[in-house]
Amino acid sequence: MRLATWNVNSLSVRLPQLLDWLAANPVDALVLQETKLTDDKFPQADLEAAGYQSQWFGQKTYNGVALLTRSNSTDIVRNIPGFADEQARVIAGTVQDPTHGPVRVIGAYFPNGQAPDSEKFVYKMAWLDALQAWVKAELAQHPNVVLMGDFNIAPTDADVYDPVAWKDQIHCTVPERTHFQQLIELGLTDAFRLFEHPAKSWSWWDYRNLAFRKNQGLRIDHILVSAALTPHVTACEIDKAPRKNERPSDHAPVVVTLAPASN
């Protein structure tokens, strides 16, 4: 089973790239962030023709998330239950896997937070509190959980190209990193860190200042897996190839592979 996350930064712009990527990388489930489309504009037919069923939750101009699956997904949840939010940031569904059984896939576009002293940062902290409480409940109900998306958090200095310059800046503050660690303490594992990777492995590069060419990026797109799934993780990779496209997203896809469960 292969699952992936990708902040496409406008699905209307990046749809051809997405379809090309899915053709080359036929994952079982993919969560998208920053689709930036109202629900009536979502390209369901194009994705269905590519072999994917879609669940989506959008809004005009900003945010927007989607769950694409090769088989049917059920028990769909849009945004964090009980948390009043006008922004389309979360979509979850259960996907049946022949060997692992039901896998609860949660796709999330974490708030950016803008700056540590801003109202948007206060919103980010409240959103993270609500997410943590909900994920805890989901883990109690579903042994097989995968939480993935654009977290807008670089969890350690190893996830930042210049830790000194980024110290206490947005994505790298102590409160944000504490929240990430609290998600781990719920019983989740950062799949990427289960394996050795080259130093300076990032998932996001600013469009400005030739950041991608200079490899000045952050690792802020993550896949967290529950304890029941962790022993089955055989790979977790950042696919930098789409970042080399003409008019690319500023994020790269992240893909996790789960080996078949043993009998």
mmCIF file of C-alpha atoms in Angstrom:
data_model
loop_
_atom_site.group_PDB
_atom_site.id
_atom_site.type_symbol
_atom_site.label_atom_id
_atom_site.label_comp_id
_atom_site.label_asym_id
_atom_site.label_seq_id
_atom_site.Cartn_x
_atom_site.Cartn_y
_atom_site.Cartn_z
ATOM 1 C CA MET A 1 0.000 0.000 0.000
ATOM 2 C CA ARG A 2 1.353 3.404 -0.968
ATOM 3 C CA LEU A 3 0.003 6.685 0.380
ATOM 4 C CA ALA A 4 1.104 10.213 -0.426
ATOM 5 C CA THR A 5 0.606 13.861 0.394
ATOM 6 C CA TRP A 6 1.140 16.877 -1.852
ATOM 7 C CA ASN A 7 0.457 20.571 -1.421
ATOM 8 C CA VAL A 8 -0.288 21.399 -5.064
ATOM 9 C CA ASN A 9 -0.663 25.158 -4.485
ATOM 10 C CA SER A 10 -3.629 25.551 -6.885
ATOM 11 C CA LEU A 11 -5.166 22.453 -8.446
ATOM 12 C CA SER A 12 -6.443 24.421 -11.422
ATOM 13 C CA VAL A 13 -2.854 25.309 -12.319
ATOM 14 C CA ARG A 14 -1.274 21.999 -11.341
ATOM 15 C CA LEU A 15 -3.909 19.480 -12.562
ATOM 16 C CA PRO A 16 -1.884 18.332 -15.615
ATOM 17 C CA GLN A 17 1.145 17.831 -13.376
ATOM 18 C CA LEU A 18 -0.968 15.907 -10.860
ATOM 19 C CA LEU A 19 -2.362 13.604 -13.550
ATOM 20 C CA ASP A 20 1.124 12.984 -14.924
ATOM 21 C CA TRP A 21 2.427 12.231 -11.439
ATOM 22 C CA LEU A 22 -0.411 9.806 -10.665
ATOM 23 C CA ALA A 23 0.189 7.996 -13.938
ATOM 24 C CA ALA A 24 3.835 7.504 -12.988
ATOM 25 C CA ASN A 25 3.109 6.937 -9.285
ATOM 26 C CA PRO A 26 -0.144 4.973 -8.907
ATOM 27 C CA VAL A 27 -0.527 5.409 -5.170
ATOM 28 C CA ASP A 28 -3.504 3.922 -3.322
ATOM 29 C CA ALA A 29 -4.370 7.199 -1.608
ATOM 30 C CA LEU A 30 -3.248 10.792 -2.024
ATOM 31 C CA VAL A 31 -4.196 13.813 0.054
ATOM 32 C CA LEU A 32 -3.927 17.252 -1.504
ATOM 33 C CA GLN A 33 -3.625 20.647 0.122
ATOM 34 C CA GLU A 34 -4.162 24.175 -1.185
ATOM 35 C CA THR A 35 -6.471 23.092 -3.999
ATOM 36 C CA LYS A 36 -7.792 26.680 -3.976
ATOM 37 C CA LEU A 37 -11.057 25.677 -5.642
ATOM 38 C CA THR A 38 -14.703 25.946 -4.685
ATOM 39 C CA ASP A 39 -16.425 22.574 -4.559
ATOM 40 C CA ASP A 40 -18.220 23.100 -7.863
ATOM 41 C CA LYS A 41 -14.892 23.576 -9.670
ATOM 42 C CA PHE A 42 -13.252 20.374 -8.441
ATOM 43 C CA PRO A 43 -12.033 18.230 -11.400
ATOM 44 C CA GLN A 44 -13.752 15.026 -10.327
ATOM 45 C CA ALA A 45 -14.235 13.736 -13.888
ATOM 46 C CA ASP A 46 -10.567 14.154 -14.810
ATOM 47 C CA LEU A 47 -9.459 12.268 -11.731
ATOM 48 C CA GLU A 48 -12.050 9.550 -12.226
ATOM 49 C CA ALA A 49 -10.747 9.049 -15.756
ATOM 50 C CA ALA A 50 -7.311 8.616 -14.212
ATOM 51 C CA GLY A 51 -8.651 5.856 -11.944
ATOM 52 C CA TYR A 52 -9.234 7.824 -8.755
ATOM 53 C CA GLN A 53 -12.290 8.457 -6.646
ATOM 54 C CA SER A 54 -12.353 11.866 -4.998
ATOM 55 C CA GLN A 55 -13.563 13.453 -1.817
ATOM 56 C CA TRP A 56 -12.961 17.169 -1.554
ATOM 57 C CA PHE A 57 -13.563 20.209 0.585
ATOM 58 C CA GLY A 58 -12.759 23.585 -0.898
ATOM 59 C CA GLN A 59 -13.137 27.304 -0.714
ATOM 60 C CA LYS A 60 -12.480 30.179 -3.057
ATOM 61 C CA THR A 61 -8.902 31.378 -3.540
ATOM 62 C CA TYR A 62 -7.423 29.834 -0.378
ATOM 63 C CA ASN A 63 -6.893 26.505 1.357
ATOM 64 C CA GLY A 64 -8.884 23.489 0.128
ATOM 65 C CA VAL A 65 -8.120 19.799 0.647
ATOM 66 C CA ALA A 66 -8.933 16.551 -1.136
ATOM 67 C CA LEU A 67 -8.622 12.793 -0.709
ATOM 68 C CA LEU A 68 -8.010 10.712 -3.841
ATOM 69 C CA THR A 69 -8.277 6.924 -3.599
ATOM 70 C CA ARG A 70 -8.134 4.024 -6.036
ATOM 71 C CA SER A 71 -10.900 2.236 -4.105
ATOM 72 C CA ASN A 72 -13.918 3.568 -2.286
ATOM 73 C CA SER A 73 -13.394 5.695 0.826
ATOM 74 C CA THR A 74 -15.959 5.838 3.619
ATOM 75 C CA ASP A 75 -16.750 7.714 6.836
ATOM 76 C CA ILE A 76 -15.688 11.033 5.351
ATOM 77 C CA VAL A 77 -15.025 13.905 7.754
ATOM 78 C CA ARG A 78 -14.436 17.492 6.656
ATOM 79 C CA ASN A 79 -12.601 19.733 9.133
ATOM 80 C CA ILE A 80 -12.086 19.018 12.818
ATOM 81 C CA PRO A 81 -15.337 17.956 14.508
ATOM 82 C CA GLY A 82 -16.398 20.405 17.211
ATOM 83 C CA PHE A 83 -13.939 23.100 16.114
ATOM 84 C CA ALA A 84 -15.629 26.050 14.453
ATOM 85 C CA ASP A 85 -13.571 26.908 11.391
ATOM 86 C CA GLU A 86 -14.406 28.737 8.183
ATOM 87 C CA GLN A 87 -11.244 27.474 6.498
ATOM 88 C CA ALA A 88 -11.183 24.203 4.545
ATOM 89 C CA ARG A 89 -8.210 22.417 6.069
ATOM 90 C CA VAL A 90 -8.981 18.774 6.885
ATOM 91 C CA ILE A 91 -10.419 15.771 5.091
ATOM 92 C CA ALA A 92 -10.438 12.208 6.405
ATOM 93 C CA GLY A 93 -11.712 8.902 5.105
ATOM 94 C CA THR A 94 -11.334 5.182 5.673
ATOM 95 C CA VAL A 95 -9.742 3.124 2.903
ATOM 96 C CA GLN A 96 -9.901 -0.669 2.791
ATOM 97 C CA ASP A 97 -6.594 -2.431 2.176
ATOM 98 C CA PRO A 98 -6.555 -6.129 1.295
ATOM 99 C CA THR A 99 -3.916 -6.952 3.880
ATOM 100 C CA HIS A 100 -4.050 -4.218 6.519
ATOM 101 C CA GLY A 101 -7.822 -3.890 6.606
ATOM 102 C CA PRO A 102 -9.346 -0.458 7.165
ATOM 103 C CA VAL A 103 -6.836 2.392 7.154
ATOM 104 C CA ARG A 104 -7.968 5.774 8.445
ATOM 105 C CA VAL A 105 -6.397 8.450 6.239
ATOM 106 C CA ILE A 106 -6.375 11.998 7.597
ATOM 107 C CA GLY A 107 -5.225 14.752 5.258
ATOM 108 C CA ALA A 108 -4.549 18.159 6.758
ATOM 109 C CA TYR A 109 -3.384 21.590 5.709
ATOM 110 C CA PHE A 110 -2.056 23.046 8.945
ATOM 111 C CA PRO A 111 -2.329 26.838 9.336
ATOM 112 C CA ASN A 112 0.763 28.796 8.392
ATOM 113 C CA GLY A 113 0.579 31.064 11.428
ATOM 114 C CA GLN A 114 2.197 34.060 9.696
ATOM 115 C CA ALA A 115 4.329 35.220 12.658
ATOM 116 C CA PRO A 116 4.677 34.232 16.325
ATOM 117 C CA ASP A 117 3.106 37.488 17.552
ATOM 118 C CA SER A 118 0.133 37.491 15.171
ATOM 119 C CA GLU A 119 -3.544 36.636 15.485
ATOM 120 C CA LYS A 120 -2.993 33.950 12.852
ATOM 121 C CA PHE A 121 -0.493 32.301 15.200
ATOM 122 C CA VAL A 122 -3.102 32.269 17.973
ATOM 123 C CA TYR A 123 -5.481 30.595 15.520
ATOM 124 C CA LYS A 124 -2.788 28.056 14.626
ATOM 125 C CA MET A 125 -2.288 27.134 18.281
ATOM 126 C CA ALA A 126 -6.038 26.695 18.844
ATOM 127 C CA TRP A 127 -6.311 24.643 15.646
ATOM 128 C CA LEU A 128 -3.439 22.410 16.733
ATOM 129 C CA ASP A 129 -5.045 21.873 20.152
ATOM 130 C CA ALA A 130 -8.277 20.807 18.467
ATOM 131 C CA LEU A 131 -6.470 18.576 15.978
ATOM 132 C CA GLN A 132 -4.558 16.797 18.706
ATOM 133 C CA ALA A 133 -7.713 16.047 20.690
ATOM 134 C CA TRP A 134 -9.489 14.748 17.592
ATOM 135 C CA VAL A 135 -6.563 12.616 16.411
ATOM 136 C CA LYS A 136 -6.372 11.088 19.877
ATOM 137 C CA ALA A 137 -10.018 10.081 19.553
ATOM 138 C CA GLU A 138 -9.431 8.743 16.038
ATOM 139 C CA LEU A 139 -6.540 6.607 17.277
ATOM 140 C CA ALA A 140 -8.749 5.149 19.979
ATOM 141 C CA GLN A 141 -11.268 4.132 17.326
ATOM 142 C CA HIS A 142 -8.962 3.152 14.447
ATOM 143 C CA PRO A 143 -5.750 1.153 14.990
ATOM 144 C CA ASN A 144 -4.511 1.947 11.472
ATOM 145 C CA VAL A 145 -4.173 5.725 11.149
ATOM 146 C CA VAL A 146 -2.106 7.806 8.750
ATOM 147 C CA LEU A 147 -1.986 11.577 9.389
ATOM 148 C CA MET A 148 -0.355 13.418 6.532
ATOM 149 C CA GLY A 149 -0.232 16.781 4.876
ATOM 150 C CA ASP A 150 1.437 20.156 4.899
ATOM 151 C CA PHE A 151 2.078 20.651 8.600
ATOM 152 C CA ASN A 152 3.752 24.061 8.232
ATOM 153 C CA ILE A 153 6.088 22.882 10.993
ATOM 154 C CA ALA A 154 9.761 21.947 10.680
ATOM 155 C CA PRO A 155 10.009 19.652 13.720
ATOM 156 C CA THR A 156 13.767 19.863 14.328
ATOM 157 C CA ASP A 157 16.792 21.872 13.246
ATOM 158 C CA ALA A 158 17.655 18.992 10.891
ATOM 159 C CA ASP A 159 14.525 19.953 8.934
ATOM 160 C CA VAL A 160 15.713 23.518 8.209
ATOM 161 C CA TYR A 161 18.420 24.601 5.781
ATOM 162 C CA ASP A 162 19.601 27.383 8.115
ATOM 163 C CA PRO A 163 18.568 26.712 11.729
ATOM 164 C CA VAL A 164 20.233 29.890 12.989
ATOM 165 C CA ALA A 165 18.376 32.190 10.606
ATOM 166 C CA TRP A 166 15.087 30.356 11.204
ATOM 167 C CA LYS A 167 15.391 30.125 14.984
ATOM 168 C CA ASP A 168 12.065 31.145 16.587
ATOM 169 C CA GLN A 169 10.661 32.083 13.174
ATOM 170 C CA ILE A 170 7.322 30.749 11.928
ATOM 171 C CA HIS A 171 7.429 26.962 11.278
ATOM 172 C CA CYS A 172 10.307 26.643 13.737
ATOM 173 C CA THR A 173 9.027 28.100 17.012
ATOM 174 C CA VAL A 174 9.067 26.159 20.244
ATOM 175 C CA PRO A 175 5.246 26.067 20.517
ATOM 176 C CA GLU A 176 4.887 24.660 16.985
ATOM 177 C CA ARG A 177 7.547 22.025 17.541
ATOM 178 C CA THR A 178 5.984 21.130 20.873
ATOM 179 C CA HIS A 179 2.666 20.496 19.150
ATOM 180 C CA PHE A 180 4.375 18.257 16.602
ATOM 181 C CA GLN A 181 5.983 16.285 19.410
ATOM 182 C CA GLN A 182 2.641 15.979 21.170
ATOM 183 C CA LEU A 183 1.207 14.349 18.045
ATOM 184 C CA ILE A 184 4.103 11.886 18.128
ATOM 185 C CA GLU A 185 3.393 11.182 21.787
ATOM 186 C CA LEU A 186 -0.152 10.144 20.907
ATOM 187 C CA GLY A 187 1.454 7.058 19.384
ATOM 188 C CA LEU A 188 2.363 8.291 15.912
ATOM 189 C CA THR A 189 5.698 7.934 14.137
ATOM 190 C CA ASP A 190 7.316 10.265 11.614
ATOM 191 C CA ALA A 191 7.675 7.770 8.750
ATOM 192 C CA PHE A 192 10.425 9.760 7.029
ATOM 193 C CA ARG A 193 12.664 9.489 10.071
ATOM 194 C CA LEU A 194 12.435 5.706 10.130
ATOM 195 C CA PHE A 195 15.068 5.710 7.385
ATOM 196 C CA GLU A 196 18.421 7.245 6.593
ATOM 197 C CA HIS A 197 18.166 10.075 4.072
ATOM 198 C CA PRO A 198 20.684 12.492 2.629
ATOM 199 C CA ALA A 199 21.254 15.595 4.703
ATOM 200 C CA LYS A 200 19.274 18.634 3.585
ATOM 201 C CA SER A 201 16.231 16.660 2.429
ATOM 202 C CA TRP A 202 13.425 19.199 2.131
ATOM 203 C CA SER A 203 9.800 19.132 0.934
ATOM 204 C CA TRP A 204 9.325 22.886 0.402
ATOM 205 C CA TRP A 205 11.412 25.577 -1.249
ATOM 206 C CA ASP A 206 10.432 29.227 -1.563
ATOM 207 C CA TYR A 207 9.826 30.460 -5.103
ATOM 208 C CA ARG A 208 12.080 33.405 -4.355
ATOM 209 C CA ASN A 209 15.862 33.783 -4.298
ATOM 210 C CA LEU A 210 16.563 30.634 -6.346
ATOM 211 C CA ALA A 211 15.808 28.626 -3.212
ATOM 212 C CA PHE A 212 15.240 25.338 -5.031
ATOM 213 C CA ARG A 213 18.379 25.661 -7.124
ATOM 214 C CA LYS A 214 20.337 26.426 -3.955
ATOM 215 C CA ASN A 215 18.462 23.688 -2.029
ATOM 216 C CA GLN A 216 17.451 26.151 0.658
ATOM 217 C CA GLY A 217 14.278 24.557 1.967
ATOM 218 C CA LEU A 218 12.358 23.120 4.865
ATOM 219 C CA ARG A 219 10.829 19.727 5.589
ATOM 220 C CA ILE A 220 7.286 20.718 6.527
ATOM 221 C CA ASP A 221 5.255 18.037 4.711
ATOM 222 C CA HIS A 222 4.932 14.933 6.845
ATOM 223 C CA ILE A 223 3.424 11.466 7.071
ATOM 224 C CA LEU A 224 2.756 10.175 10.581
ATOM 225 C CA VAL A 225 1.689 6.554 11.042
ATOM 226 C CA SER A 226 0.110 4.811 14.019
ATOM 227 C CA ALA A 227 1.864 2.131 16.053
ATOM 228 C CA ALA A 228 -0.044 -0.672 14.314
ATOM 229 C CA LEU A 229 1.254 0.439 10.907
ATOM 230 C CA THR A 230 4.786 1.485 11.831
ATOM 231 C CA PRO A 231 6.298 -2.037 11.607
ATOM 232 C CA HIS A 232 5.006 -2.298 8.037
ATOM 233 C CA VAL A 233 6.591 0.918 6.735
ATOM 234 C CA THR A 234 9.233 -0.064 4.185
ATOM 235 C CA ALA A 235 9.965 3.349 2.643
ATOM 236 C CA CYS A 236 9.182 7.045 2.917
ATOM 237 C CA GLU A 237 10.514 9.380 0.275
ATOM 238 C CA ILE A 238 10.259 12.989 -0.874
ATOM 239 C CA ASP A 239 9.806 13.104 -4.649
ATOM 240 C CA LYS A 240 11.634 16.236 -5.771
ATOM 241 C CA ALA A 241 10.984 15.656 -9.476
ATOM 242 C CA PRO A 242 7.717 17.672 -9.682
ATOM 243 C CA ARG A 243 9.485 20.685 -8.164
ATOM 244 C CA LYS A 244 11.565 20.808 -11.352
ATOM 245 C CA ASN A 245 8.473 21.219 -13.533
ATOM 246 C CA GLU A 246 7.631 24.417 -15.327
ATOM 247 C CA ARG A 247 5.277 26.380 -13.025
ATOM 248 C CA PRO A 248 5.671 23.888 -10.166
ATOM 249 C CA SER A 249 4.128 23.842 -6.758
ATOM 250 C CA ASP A 250 6.574 25.053 -4.131
ATOM 251 C CA HIS A 251 6.047 21.706 -2.334
ATOM 252 C CA ALA A 252 7.112 18.201 -3.340
ATOM 253 C CA PRO A 253 5.047 15.039 -2.800
ATOM 254 C CA VAL A 254 5.916 12.737 0.087
ATOM 255 C CA VAL A 255 5.183 9.015 -0.310
ATOM 256 C CA VAL A 256 5.055 6.199 2.246
ATOM 257 C CA THR A 257 5.048 2.495 1.396
ATOM 258 C CA LEU A 258 3.507 -0.146 3.642
ATOM 259 C CA ALA A 259 4.452 -3.786 3.148
ATOM 260 C CA PRO A 260 1.683 -6.386 3.260
ATOM 261 C CA ALA A 261 0.730 -7.363 6.788
ATOM 262 C CA SER A 262 1.989 -10.801 7.782
ATOM 263 C CA ASN A 263 -0.536 -13.511 8.577
#
